[in-house]
PDB file of C-alpha atoms in Angstrom:
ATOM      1  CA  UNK A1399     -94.465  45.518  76.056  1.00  0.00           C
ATOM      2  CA  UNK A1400     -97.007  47.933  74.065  1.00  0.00           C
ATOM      3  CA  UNK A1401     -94.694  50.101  71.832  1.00  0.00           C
ATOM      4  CA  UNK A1402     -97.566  51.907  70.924  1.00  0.00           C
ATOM      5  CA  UNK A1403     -98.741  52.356  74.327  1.00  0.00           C
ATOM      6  CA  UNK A1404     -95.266  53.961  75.835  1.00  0.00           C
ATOM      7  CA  UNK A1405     -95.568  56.054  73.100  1.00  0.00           C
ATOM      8  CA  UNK A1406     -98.971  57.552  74.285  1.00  0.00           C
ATOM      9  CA  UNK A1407     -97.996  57.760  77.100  1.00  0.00           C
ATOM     10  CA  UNK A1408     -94.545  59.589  76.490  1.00  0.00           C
ATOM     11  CA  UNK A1409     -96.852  62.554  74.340  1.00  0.00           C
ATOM     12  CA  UNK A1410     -99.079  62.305  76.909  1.00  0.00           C
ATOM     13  CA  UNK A1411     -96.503  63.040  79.348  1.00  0.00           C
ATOM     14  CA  UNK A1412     -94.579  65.614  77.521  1.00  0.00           C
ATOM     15  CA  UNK A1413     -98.069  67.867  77.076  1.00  0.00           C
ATOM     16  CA  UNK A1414     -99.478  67.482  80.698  1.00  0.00           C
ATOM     17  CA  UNK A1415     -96.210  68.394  82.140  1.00  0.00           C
ATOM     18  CA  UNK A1416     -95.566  70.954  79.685  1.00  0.00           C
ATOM     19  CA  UNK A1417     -94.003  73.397  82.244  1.00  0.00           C
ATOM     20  CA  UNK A1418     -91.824  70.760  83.678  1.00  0.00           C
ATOM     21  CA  UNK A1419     -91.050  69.870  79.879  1.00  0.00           C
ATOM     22  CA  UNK A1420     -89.642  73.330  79.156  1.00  0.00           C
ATOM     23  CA  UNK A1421     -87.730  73.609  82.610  1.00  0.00           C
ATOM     24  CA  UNK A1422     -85.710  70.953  81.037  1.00  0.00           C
ATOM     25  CA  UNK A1423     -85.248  72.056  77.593  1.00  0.00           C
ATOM     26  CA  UNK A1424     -84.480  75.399  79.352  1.00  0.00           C
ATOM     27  CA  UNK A1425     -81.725  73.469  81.985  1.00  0.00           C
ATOM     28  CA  UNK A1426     -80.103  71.406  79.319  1.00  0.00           C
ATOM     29  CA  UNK A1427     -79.821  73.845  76.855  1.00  0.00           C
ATOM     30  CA  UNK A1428     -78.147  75.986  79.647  1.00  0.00           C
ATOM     31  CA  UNK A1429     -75.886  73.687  80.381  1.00  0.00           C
ATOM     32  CA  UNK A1430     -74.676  72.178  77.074  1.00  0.00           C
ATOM     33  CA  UNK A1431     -74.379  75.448  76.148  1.00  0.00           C
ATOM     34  CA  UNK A1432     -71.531  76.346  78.756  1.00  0.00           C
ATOM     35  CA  UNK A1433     -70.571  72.730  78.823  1.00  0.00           C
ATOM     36  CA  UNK A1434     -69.579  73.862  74.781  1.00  0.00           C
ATOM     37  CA  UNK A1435     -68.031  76.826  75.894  1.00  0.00           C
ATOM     38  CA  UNK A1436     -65.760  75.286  77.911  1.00  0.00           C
ATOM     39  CA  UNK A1437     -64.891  73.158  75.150  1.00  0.00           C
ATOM     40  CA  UNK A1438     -64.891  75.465  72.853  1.00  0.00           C
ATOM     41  CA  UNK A1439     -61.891  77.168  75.350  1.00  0.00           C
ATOM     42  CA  UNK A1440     -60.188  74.339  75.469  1.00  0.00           C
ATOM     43  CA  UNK A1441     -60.353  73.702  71.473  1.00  0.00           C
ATOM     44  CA  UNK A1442     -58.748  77.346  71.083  1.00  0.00           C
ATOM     45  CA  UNK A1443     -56.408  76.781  73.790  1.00  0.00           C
ATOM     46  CA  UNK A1444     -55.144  73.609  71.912  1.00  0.00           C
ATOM     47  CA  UNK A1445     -55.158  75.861  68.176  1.00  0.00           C
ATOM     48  CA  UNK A1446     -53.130  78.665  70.092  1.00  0.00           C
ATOM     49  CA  UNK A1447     -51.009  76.341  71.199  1.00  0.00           C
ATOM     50  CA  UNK A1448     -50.408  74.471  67.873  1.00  0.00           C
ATOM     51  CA  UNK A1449     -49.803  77.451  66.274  1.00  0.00           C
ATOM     52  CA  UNK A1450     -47.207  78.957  68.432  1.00  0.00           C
ATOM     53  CA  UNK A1451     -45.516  75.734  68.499  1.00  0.00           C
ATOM     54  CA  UNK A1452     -44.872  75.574  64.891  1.00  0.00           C
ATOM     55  CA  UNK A1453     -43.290  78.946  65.429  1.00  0.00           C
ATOM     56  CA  UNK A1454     -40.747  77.759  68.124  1.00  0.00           C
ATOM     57  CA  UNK A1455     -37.039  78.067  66.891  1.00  0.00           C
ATOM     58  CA  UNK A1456     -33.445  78.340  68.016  1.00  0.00           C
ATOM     59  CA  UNK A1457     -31.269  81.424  67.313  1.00  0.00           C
ATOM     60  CA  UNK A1458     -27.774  80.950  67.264  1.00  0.00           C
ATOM     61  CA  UNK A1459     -26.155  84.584  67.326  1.00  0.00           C
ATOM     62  CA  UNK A1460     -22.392  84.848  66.295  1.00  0.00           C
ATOM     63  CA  UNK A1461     -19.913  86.882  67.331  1.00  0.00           C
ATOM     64  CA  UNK A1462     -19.429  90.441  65.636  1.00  0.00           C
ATOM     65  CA  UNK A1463     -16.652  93.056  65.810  1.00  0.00           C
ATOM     66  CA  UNK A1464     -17.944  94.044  68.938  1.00  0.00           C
ATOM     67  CA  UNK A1465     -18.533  90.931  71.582  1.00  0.00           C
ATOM     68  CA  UNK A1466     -16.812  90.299  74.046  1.00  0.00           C
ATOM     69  CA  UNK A1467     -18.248  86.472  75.194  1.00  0.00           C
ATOM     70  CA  UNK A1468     -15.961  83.853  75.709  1.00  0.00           C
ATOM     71  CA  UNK A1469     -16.214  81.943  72.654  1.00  0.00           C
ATOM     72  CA  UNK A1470     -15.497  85.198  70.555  1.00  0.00           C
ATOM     73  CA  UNK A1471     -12.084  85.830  71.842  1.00  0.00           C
ATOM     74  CA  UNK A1472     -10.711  85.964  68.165  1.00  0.00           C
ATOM     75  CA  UNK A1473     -13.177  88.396  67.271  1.00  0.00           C
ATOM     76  CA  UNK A1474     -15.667  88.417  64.683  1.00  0.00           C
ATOM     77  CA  UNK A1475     -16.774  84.717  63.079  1.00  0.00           C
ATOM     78  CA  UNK A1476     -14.352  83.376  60.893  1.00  0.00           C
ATOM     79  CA  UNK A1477     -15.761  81.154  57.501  1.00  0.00           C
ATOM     80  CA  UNK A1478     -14.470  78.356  59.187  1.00  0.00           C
ATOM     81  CA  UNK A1479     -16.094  78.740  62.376  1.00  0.00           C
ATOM     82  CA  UNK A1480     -19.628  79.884  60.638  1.00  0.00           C
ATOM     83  CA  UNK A1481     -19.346  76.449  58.179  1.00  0.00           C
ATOM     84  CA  UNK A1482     -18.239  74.297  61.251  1.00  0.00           C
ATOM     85  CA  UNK A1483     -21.848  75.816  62.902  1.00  0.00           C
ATOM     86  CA  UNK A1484     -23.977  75.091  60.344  1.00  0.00           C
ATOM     87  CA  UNK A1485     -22.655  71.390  59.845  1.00  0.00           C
ATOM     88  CA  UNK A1486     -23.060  71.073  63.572  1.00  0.00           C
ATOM     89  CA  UNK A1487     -26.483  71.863  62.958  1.00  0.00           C
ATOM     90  CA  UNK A1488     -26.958  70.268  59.791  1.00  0.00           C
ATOM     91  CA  UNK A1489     -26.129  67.053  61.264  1.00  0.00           C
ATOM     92  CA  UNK A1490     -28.049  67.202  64.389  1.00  0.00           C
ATOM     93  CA  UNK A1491     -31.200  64.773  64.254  1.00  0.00           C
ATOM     94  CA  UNK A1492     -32.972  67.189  66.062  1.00  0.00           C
ATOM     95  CA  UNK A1493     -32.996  69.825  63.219  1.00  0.00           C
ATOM     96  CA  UNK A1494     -35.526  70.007  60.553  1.00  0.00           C
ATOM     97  CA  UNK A1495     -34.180  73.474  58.973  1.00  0.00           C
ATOM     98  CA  UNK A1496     -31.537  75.853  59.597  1.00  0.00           C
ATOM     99  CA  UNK A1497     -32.020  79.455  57.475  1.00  0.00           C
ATOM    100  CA  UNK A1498     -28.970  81.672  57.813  1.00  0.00           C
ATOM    101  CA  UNK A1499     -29.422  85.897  58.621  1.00  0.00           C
ATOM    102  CA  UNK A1500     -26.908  87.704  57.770  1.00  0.00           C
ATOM    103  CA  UNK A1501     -25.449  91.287  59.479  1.00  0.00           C
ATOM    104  CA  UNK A1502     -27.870  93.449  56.878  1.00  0.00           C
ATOM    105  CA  UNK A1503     -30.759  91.264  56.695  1.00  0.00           C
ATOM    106  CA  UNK A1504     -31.281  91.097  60.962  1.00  0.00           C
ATOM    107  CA  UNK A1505     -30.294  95.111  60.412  1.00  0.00           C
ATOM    108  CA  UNK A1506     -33.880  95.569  57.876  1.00  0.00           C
ATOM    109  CA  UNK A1507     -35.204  93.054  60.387  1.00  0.00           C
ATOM    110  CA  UNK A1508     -34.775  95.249  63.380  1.00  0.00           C
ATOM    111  CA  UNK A1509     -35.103  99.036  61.720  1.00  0.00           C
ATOM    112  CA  UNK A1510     -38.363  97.623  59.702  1.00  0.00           C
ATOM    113  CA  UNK A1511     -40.930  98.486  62.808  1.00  0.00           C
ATOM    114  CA  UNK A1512     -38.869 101.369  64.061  1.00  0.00           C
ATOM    115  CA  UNK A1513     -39.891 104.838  63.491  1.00  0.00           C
ATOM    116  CA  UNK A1514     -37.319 106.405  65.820  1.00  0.00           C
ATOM    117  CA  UNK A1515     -33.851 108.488  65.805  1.00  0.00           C
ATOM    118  CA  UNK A1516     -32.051 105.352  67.686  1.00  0.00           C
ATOM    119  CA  UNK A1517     -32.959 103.126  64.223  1.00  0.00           C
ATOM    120  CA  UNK A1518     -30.558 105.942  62.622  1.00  0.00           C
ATOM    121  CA  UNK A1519     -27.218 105.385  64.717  1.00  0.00           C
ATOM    122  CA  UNK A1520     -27.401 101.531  64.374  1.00  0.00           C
ATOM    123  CA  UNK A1521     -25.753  99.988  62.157  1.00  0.00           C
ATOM    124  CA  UNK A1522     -25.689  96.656  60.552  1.00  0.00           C
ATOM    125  CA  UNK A1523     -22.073  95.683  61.566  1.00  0.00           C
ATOM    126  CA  UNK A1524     -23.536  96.386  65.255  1.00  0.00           C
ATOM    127  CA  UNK A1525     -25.949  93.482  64.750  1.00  0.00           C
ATOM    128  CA  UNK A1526     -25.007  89.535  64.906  1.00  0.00           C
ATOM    129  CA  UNK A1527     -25.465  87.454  61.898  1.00  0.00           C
ATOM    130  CA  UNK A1528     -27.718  84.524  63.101  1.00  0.00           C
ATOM    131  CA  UNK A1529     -28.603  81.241  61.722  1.00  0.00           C
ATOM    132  CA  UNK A1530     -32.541  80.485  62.827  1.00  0.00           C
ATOM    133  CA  UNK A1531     -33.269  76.535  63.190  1.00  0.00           C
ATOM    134  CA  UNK A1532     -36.103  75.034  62.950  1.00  0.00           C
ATOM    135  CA  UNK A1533     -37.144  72.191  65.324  1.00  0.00           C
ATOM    136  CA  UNK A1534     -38.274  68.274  64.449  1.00  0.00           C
ATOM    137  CA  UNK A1535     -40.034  68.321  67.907  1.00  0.00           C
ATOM    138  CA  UNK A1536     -39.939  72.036  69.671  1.00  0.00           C
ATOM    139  CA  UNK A1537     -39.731  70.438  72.795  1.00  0.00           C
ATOM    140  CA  UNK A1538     -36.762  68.667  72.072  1.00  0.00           C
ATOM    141  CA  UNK A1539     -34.510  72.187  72.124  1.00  0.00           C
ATOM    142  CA  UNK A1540     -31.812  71.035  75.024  1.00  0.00           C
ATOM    143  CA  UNK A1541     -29.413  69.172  72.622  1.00  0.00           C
ATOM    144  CA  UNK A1542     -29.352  71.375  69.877  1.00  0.00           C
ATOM    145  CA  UNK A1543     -28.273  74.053  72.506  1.00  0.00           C
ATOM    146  CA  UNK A1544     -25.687  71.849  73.802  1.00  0.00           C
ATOM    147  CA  UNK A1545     -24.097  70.677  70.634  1.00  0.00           C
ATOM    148  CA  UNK A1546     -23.729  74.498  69.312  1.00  0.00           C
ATOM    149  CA  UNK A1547     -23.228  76.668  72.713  1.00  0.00           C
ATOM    150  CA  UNK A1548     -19.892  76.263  73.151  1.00  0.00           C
ATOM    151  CA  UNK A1549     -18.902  76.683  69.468  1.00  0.00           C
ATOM    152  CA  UNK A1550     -15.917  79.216  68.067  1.00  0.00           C
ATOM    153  CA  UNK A1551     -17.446  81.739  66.665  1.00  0.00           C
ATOM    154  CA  UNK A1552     -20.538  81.314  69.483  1.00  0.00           C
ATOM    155  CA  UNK A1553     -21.849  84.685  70.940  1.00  0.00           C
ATOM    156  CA  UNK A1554     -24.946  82.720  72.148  1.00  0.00           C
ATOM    157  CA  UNK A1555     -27.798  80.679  71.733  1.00  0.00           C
ATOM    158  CA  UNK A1556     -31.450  82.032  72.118  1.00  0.00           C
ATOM    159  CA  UNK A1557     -34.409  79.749  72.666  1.00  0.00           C
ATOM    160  CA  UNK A1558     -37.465  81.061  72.083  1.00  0.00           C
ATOM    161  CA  UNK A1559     -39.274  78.890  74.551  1.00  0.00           C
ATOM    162  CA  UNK A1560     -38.110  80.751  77.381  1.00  0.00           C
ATOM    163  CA  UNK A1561     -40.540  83.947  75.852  1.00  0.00           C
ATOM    164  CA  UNK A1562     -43.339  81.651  74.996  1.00  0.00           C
ATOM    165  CA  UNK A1563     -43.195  79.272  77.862  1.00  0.00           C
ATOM    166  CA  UNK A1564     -45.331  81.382  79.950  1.00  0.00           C
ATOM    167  CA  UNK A1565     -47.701  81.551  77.467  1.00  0.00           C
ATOM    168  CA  UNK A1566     -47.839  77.904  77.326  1.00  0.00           C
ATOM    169  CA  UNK A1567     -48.405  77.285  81.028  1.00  0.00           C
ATOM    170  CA  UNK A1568     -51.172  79.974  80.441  1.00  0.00           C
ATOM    171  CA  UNK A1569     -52.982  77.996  77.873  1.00  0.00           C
ATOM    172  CA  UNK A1570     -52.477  74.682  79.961  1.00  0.00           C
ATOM    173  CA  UNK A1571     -54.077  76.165  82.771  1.00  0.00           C
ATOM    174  CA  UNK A1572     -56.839  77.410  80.302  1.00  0.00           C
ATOM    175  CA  UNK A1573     -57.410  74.146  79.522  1.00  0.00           C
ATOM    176  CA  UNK A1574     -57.572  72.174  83.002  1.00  0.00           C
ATOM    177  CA  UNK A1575     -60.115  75.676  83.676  1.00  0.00           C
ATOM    178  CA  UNK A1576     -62.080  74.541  80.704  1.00  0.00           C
ATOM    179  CA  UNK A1577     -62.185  71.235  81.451  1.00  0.00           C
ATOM    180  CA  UNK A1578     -62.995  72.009  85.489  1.00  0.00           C
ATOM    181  CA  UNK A1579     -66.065  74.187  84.203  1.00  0.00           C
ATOM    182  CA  UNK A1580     -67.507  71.481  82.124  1.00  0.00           C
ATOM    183  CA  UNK A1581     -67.733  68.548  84.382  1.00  0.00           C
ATOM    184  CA  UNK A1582     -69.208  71.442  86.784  1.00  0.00           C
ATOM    185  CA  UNK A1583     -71.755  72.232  84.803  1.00  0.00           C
ATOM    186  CA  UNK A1584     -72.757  68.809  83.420  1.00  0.00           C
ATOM    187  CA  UNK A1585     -73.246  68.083  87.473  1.00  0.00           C
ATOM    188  CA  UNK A1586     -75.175  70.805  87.877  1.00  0.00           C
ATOM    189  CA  UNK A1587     -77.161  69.708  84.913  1.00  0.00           C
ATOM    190  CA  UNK A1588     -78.119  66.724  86.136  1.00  0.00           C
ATOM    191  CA  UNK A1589     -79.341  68.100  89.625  1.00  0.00           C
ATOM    192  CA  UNK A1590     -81.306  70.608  88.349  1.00  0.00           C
ATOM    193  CA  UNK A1591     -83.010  67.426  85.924  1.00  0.00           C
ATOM    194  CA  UNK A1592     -83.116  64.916  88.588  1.00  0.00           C
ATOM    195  CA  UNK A1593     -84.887  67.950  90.239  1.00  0.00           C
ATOM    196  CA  UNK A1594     -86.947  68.791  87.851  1.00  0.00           C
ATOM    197  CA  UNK A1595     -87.960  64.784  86.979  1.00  0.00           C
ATOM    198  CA  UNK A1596     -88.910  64.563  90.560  1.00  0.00           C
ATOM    199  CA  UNK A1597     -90.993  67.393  90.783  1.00  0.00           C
ATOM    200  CA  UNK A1598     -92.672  65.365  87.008  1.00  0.00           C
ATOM    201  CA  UNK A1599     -93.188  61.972  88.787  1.00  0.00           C
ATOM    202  CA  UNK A1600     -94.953  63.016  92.099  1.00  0.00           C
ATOM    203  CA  UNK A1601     -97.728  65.201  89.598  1.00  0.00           C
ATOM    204  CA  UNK A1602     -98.039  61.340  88.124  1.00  0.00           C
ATOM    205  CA  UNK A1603     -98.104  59.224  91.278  1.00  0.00           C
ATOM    206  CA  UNK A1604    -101.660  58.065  91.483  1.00  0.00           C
ATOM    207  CA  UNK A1605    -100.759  56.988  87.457  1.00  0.00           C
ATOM    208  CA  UNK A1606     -97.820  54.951  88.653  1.00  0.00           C
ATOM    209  CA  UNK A1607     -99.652  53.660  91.409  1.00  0.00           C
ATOM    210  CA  UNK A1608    -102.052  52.215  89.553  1.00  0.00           C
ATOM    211  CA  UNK A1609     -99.514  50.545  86.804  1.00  0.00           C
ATOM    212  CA  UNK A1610     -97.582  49.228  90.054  1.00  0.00           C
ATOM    213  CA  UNK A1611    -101.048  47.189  91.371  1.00  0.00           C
ATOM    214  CA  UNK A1612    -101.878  45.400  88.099  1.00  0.00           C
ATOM    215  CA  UNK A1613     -98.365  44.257  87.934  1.00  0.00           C
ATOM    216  CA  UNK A1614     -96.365  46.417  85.160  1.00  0.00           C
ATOM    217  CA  UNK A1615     -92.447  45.552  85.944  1.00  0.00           C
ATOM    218  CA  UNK A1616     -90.520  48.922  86.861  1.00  0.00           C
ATOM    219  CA  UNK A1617     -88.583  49.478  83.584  1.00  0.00           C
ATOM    220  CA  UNK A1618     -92.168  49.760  81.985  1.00  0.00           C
ATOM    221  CA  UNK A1619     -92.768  52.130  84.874  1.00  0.00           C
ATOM    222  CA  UNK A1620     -90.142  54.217  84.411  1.00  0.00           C
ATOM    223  CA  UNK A1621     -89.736  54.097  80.564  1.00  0.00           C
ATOM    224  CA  UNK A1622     -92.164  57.200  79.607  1.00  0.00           C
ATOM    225  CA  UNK A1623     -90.061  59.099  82.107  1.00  0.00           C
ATOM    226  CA  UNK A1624     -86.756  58.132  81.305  1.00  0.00           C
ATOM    227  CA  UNK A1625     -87.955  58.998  77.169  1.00  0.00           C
ATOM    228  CA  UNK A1626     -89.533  62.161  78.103  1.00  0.00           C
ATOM    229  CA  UNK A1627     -86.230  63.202  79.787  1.00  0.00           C
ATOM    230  CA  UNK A1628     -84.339  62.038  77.201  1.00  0.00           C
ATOM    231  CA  UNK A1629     -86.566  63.862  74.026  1.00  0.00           C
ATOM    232  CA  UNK A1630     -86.411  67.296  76.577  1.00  0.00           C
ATOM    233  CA  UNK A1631     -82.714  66.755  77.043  1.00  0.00           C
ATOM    234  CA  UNK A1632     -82.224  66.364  73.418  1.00  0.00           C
ATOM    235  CA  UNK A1633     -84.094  69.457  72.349  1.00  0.00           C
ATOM    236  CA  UNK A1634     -82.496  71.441  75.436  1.00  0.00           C
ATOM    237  CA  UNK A1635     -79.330  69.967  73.576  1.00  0.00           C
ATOM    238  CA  UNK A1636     -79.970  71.092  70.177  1.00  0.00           C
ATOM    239  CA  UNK A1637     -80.460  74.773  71.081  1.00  0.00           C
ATOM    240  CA  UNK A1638     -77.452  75.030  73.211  1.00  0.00           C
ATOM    241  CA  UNK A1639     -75.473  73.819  70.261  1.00  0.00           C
ATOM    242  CA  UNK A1640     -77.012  76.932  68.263  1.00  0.00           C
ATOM    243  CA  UNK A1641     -75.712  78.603  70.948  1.00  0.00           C
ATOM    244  CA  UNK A1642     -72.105  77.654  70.661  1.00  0.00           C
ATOM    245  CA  UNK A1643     -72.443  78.198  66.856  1.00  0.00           C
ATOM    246  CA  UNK A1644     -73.561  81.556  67.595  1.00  0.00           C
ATOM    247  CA  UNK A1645     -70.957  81.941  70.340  1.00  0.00           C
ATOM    248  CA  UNK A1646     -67.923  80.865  67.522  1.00  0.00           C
ATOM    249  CA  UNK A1647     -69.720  82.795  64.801  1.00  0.00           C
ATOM    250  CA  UNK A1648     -70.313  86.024  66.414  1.00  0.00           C
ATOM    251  CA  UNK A1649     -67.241  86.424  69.370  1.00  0.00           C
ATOM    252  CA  UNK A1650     -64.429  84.304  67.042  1.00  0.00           C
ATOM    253  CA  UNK A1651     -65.184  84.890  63.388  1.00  0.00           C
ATOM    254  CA  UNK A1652     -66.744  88.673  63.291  1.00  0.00           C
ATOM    255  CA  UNK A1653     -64.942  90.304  66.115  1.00  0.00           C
ATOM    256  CA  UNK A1654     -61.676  88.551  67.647  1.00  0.00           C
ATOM    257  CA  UNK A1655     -60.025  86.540  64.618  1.00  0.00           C
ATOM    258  CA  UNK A1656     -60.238  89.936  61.930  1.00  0.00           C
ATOM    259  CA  UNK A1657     -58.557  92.171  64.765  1.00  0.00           C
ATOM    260  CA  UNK A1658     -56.418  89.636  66.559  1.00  0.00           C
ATOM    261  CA  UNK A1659     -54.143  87.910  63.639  1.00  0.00           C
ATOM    262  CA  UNK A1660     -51.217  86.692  65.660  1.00  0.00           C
ATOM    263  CA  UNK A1661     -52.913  83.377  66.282  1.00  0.00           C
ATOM    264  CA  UNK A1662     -55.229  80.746  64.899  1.00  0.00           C
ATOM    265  CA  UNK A1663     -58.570  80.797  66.237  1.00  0.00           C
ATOM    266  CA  UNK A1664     -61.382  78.311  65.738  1.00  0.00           C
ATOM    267  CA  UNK A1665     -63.563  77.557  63.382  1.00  0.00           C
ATOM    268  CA  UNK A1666     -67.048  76.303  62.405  1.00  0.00           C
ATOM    269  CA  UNK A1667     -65.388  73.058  61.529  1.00  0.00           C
ATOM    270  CA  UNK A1668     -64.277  72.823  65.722  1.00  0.00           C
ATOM    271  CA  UNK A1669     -67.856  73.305  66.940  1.00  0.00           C
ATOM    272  CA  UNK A1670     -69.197  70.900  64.306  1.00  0.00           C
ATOM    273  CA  UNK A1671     -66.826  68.077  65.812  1.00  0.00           C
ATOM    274  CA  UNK A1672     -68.191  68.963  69.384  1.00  0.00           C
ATOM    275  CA  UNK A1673     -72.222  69.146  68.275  1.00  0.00           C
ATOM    276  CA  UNK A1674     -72.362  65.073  68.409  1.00  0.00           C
ATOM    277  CA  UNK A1675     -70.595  64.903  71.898  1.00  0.00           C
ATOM    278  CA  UNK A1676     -72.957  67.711  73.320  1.00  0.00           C
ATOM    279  CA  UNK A1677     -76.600  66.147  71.817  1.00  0.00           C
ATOM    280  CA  UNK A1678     -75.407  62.901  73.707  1.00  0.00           C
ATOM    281  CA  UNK A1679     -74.257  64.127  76.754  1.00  0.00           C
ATOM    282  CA  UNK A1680     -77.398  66.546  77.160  1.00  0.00           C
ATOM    283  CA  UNK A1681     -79.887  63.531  76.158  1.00  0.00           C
ATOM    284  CA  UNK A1682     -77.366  60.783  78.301  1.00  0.00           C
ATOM    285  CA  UNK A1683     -77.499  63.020  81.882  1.00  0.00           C
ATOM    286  CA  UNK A1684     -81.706  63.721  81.125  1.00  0.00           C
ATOM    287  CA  UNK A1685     -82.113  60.174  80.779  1.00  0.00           C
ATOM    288  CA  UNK A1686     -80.042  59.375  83.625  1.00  0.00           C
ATOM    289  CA  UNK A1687     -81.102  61.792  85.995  1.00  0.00           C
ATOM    290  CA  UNK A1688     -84.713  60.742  84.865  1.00  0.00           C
ATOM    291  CA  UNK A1689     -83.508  57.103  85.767  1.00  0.00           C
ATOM    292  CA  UNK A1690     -81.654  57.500  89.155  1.00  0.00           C
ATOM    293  CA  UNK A1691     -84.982  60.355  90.564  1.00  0.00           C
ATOM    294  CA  UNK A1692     -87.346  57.524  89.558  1.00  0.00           C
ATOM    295  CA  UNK A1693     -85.679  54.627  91.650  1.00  0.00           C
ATOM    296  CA  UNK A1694     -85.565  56.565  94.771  1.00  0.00           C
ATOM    297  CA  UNK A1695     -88.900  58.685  94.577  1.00  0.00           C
ATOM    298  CA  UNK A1696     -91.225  55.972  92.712  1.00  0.00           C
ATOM    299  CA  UNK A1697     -90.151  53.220  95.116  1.00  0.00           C
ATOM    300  CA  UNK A1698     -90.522  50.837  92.633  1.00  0.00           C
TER     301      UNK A1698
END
């Protein structure tokens, strides 16, 4: 095979089909740009996710002057009762840190946001001290609960899963969206290509005629094709990664991560892992649309 010649014939290619060209830059770089969107979802869907995770802990409230549960039938939390809790917790495997609140501290904690006359007529003898664990895994939560429910001294046991669970099943479906939008559009991609290609190789028939009756095998047929797709797809690819990076740079890092700080967002560093995944899937579904269009149109 003539290197040299399938070269020629590539630049030859890429300039007399110069419109076609562009419709493909212009597809691909469509495409890997939402195709990076989606991922780019799904990468902050996963950050969100992380993030909120490390914040999952267990509360166990005990009893105060005033409660009335079962397991505070002798009234407020003895010393004994409060130091059998904490070894109970202490002890469990499933604990990584336990960090005790006392009456006055969850008393600042509470009046610290209010700016209203019902902050005034609480008082900190009203509130339950509390000791706040932290969780090895926070989705192993259900035998911590059980080991320290039914404690003396025991008001209850708050998990807060059951507030950010929702917002968990959010993100997962976020995700499975994400994903669902990208295969969509890579499909779409190649359509519009295979399209496009066809459109390419019928403006060239009388050329691959020719090659065809003095006996050129079909990969050296379809080669200048198949390359042309695959430099259009990775130029199409290129600028819908500058996309993306505008996309993070502009929506994430100037306008939603300054004014939204209850969450970690992503960064530069996210998009930068996707770019080499999104210059070989736009060049991989040019070349193969280019590939699959030639074998049924070309007939060779």
């Amino acid at each position: 095979m003539r290197f040299q010649y399938v070269l020629s014939e590539i630049a030859t290619g890429l300039r007399r089909n110069l419109t076609m060209t562009i419709a493909v830059v212009i597809t691909v770089s469509i495409s890997i740009a939402l195709f990076g969107t989606g991922l780019l979802i799904r990468a902050q869907s996963e950050a969100t996710k992380g993030y909120w995770y490390d914040k999952v802990e267990i509360s166990v409230f005990m009893c105060n002057a005033y409660s009335v549960a079962e397991n505070c039938a002798g009234g407020e939390v003895s010393d004994n009762e409060r130091e059998t809790i904490l070894q109970t917790l202490e002890g469990h495997p499933e604990v990584a840190e336990v960090f005790y609140e006392s009456q006055q501290e969850a008393y600042d904690r509470f009046t610290e946001p209010l700016d209203d006359p019902v902050a005034e007529v609480i008082t900190p003898d009203q509130l339950q001290e509390a000791f706040r664990v932290a969780l090895v895994d926070p989705d192993q939560y259900d035998g911590v609960v059980s080991a320290v429910a039914g404690l003396p001294g025991v008001q209850n046991v708050h998990d807060q899963r059951e507030v950010l669970g929702p917002l968990f099943r959010l993100l997962d479906w976020f995700q499975v969206g994400a994903i669902v939008i990208a295969v969509i559009q890579v499909v779409a991609a190649t359509l519009l290509i295979a399209n496009t290609i066809r459109l390419a190789a019928f403006s060239r028939r009388r050329e691959t005629g020719i090659m065809r009756l003095v006996g050129a095998s079909n990969f050296y047929i379809q080669l200048p094709f198949i390359l042309e797709a695959a430099i259009a797809g990775l130029i199409g690819s290129i600028l819908g990664c500058a996309a993306v990076f505008a996309l993070q740079e502009v929506a994430v890092s100037r306008l939603l991560a300054p004014n939204f700080t209850f969450t970690a967002w992503v960064s530069q560093g996210d998009v930068w892992m996707m770019v080499p995944w999104l210059l070989l899937t736009g060049v991989l579904i040019s070349a193969f649309a280019s590939f699959i269009t030639l074998r049924r149109y070309l007939r060779v």
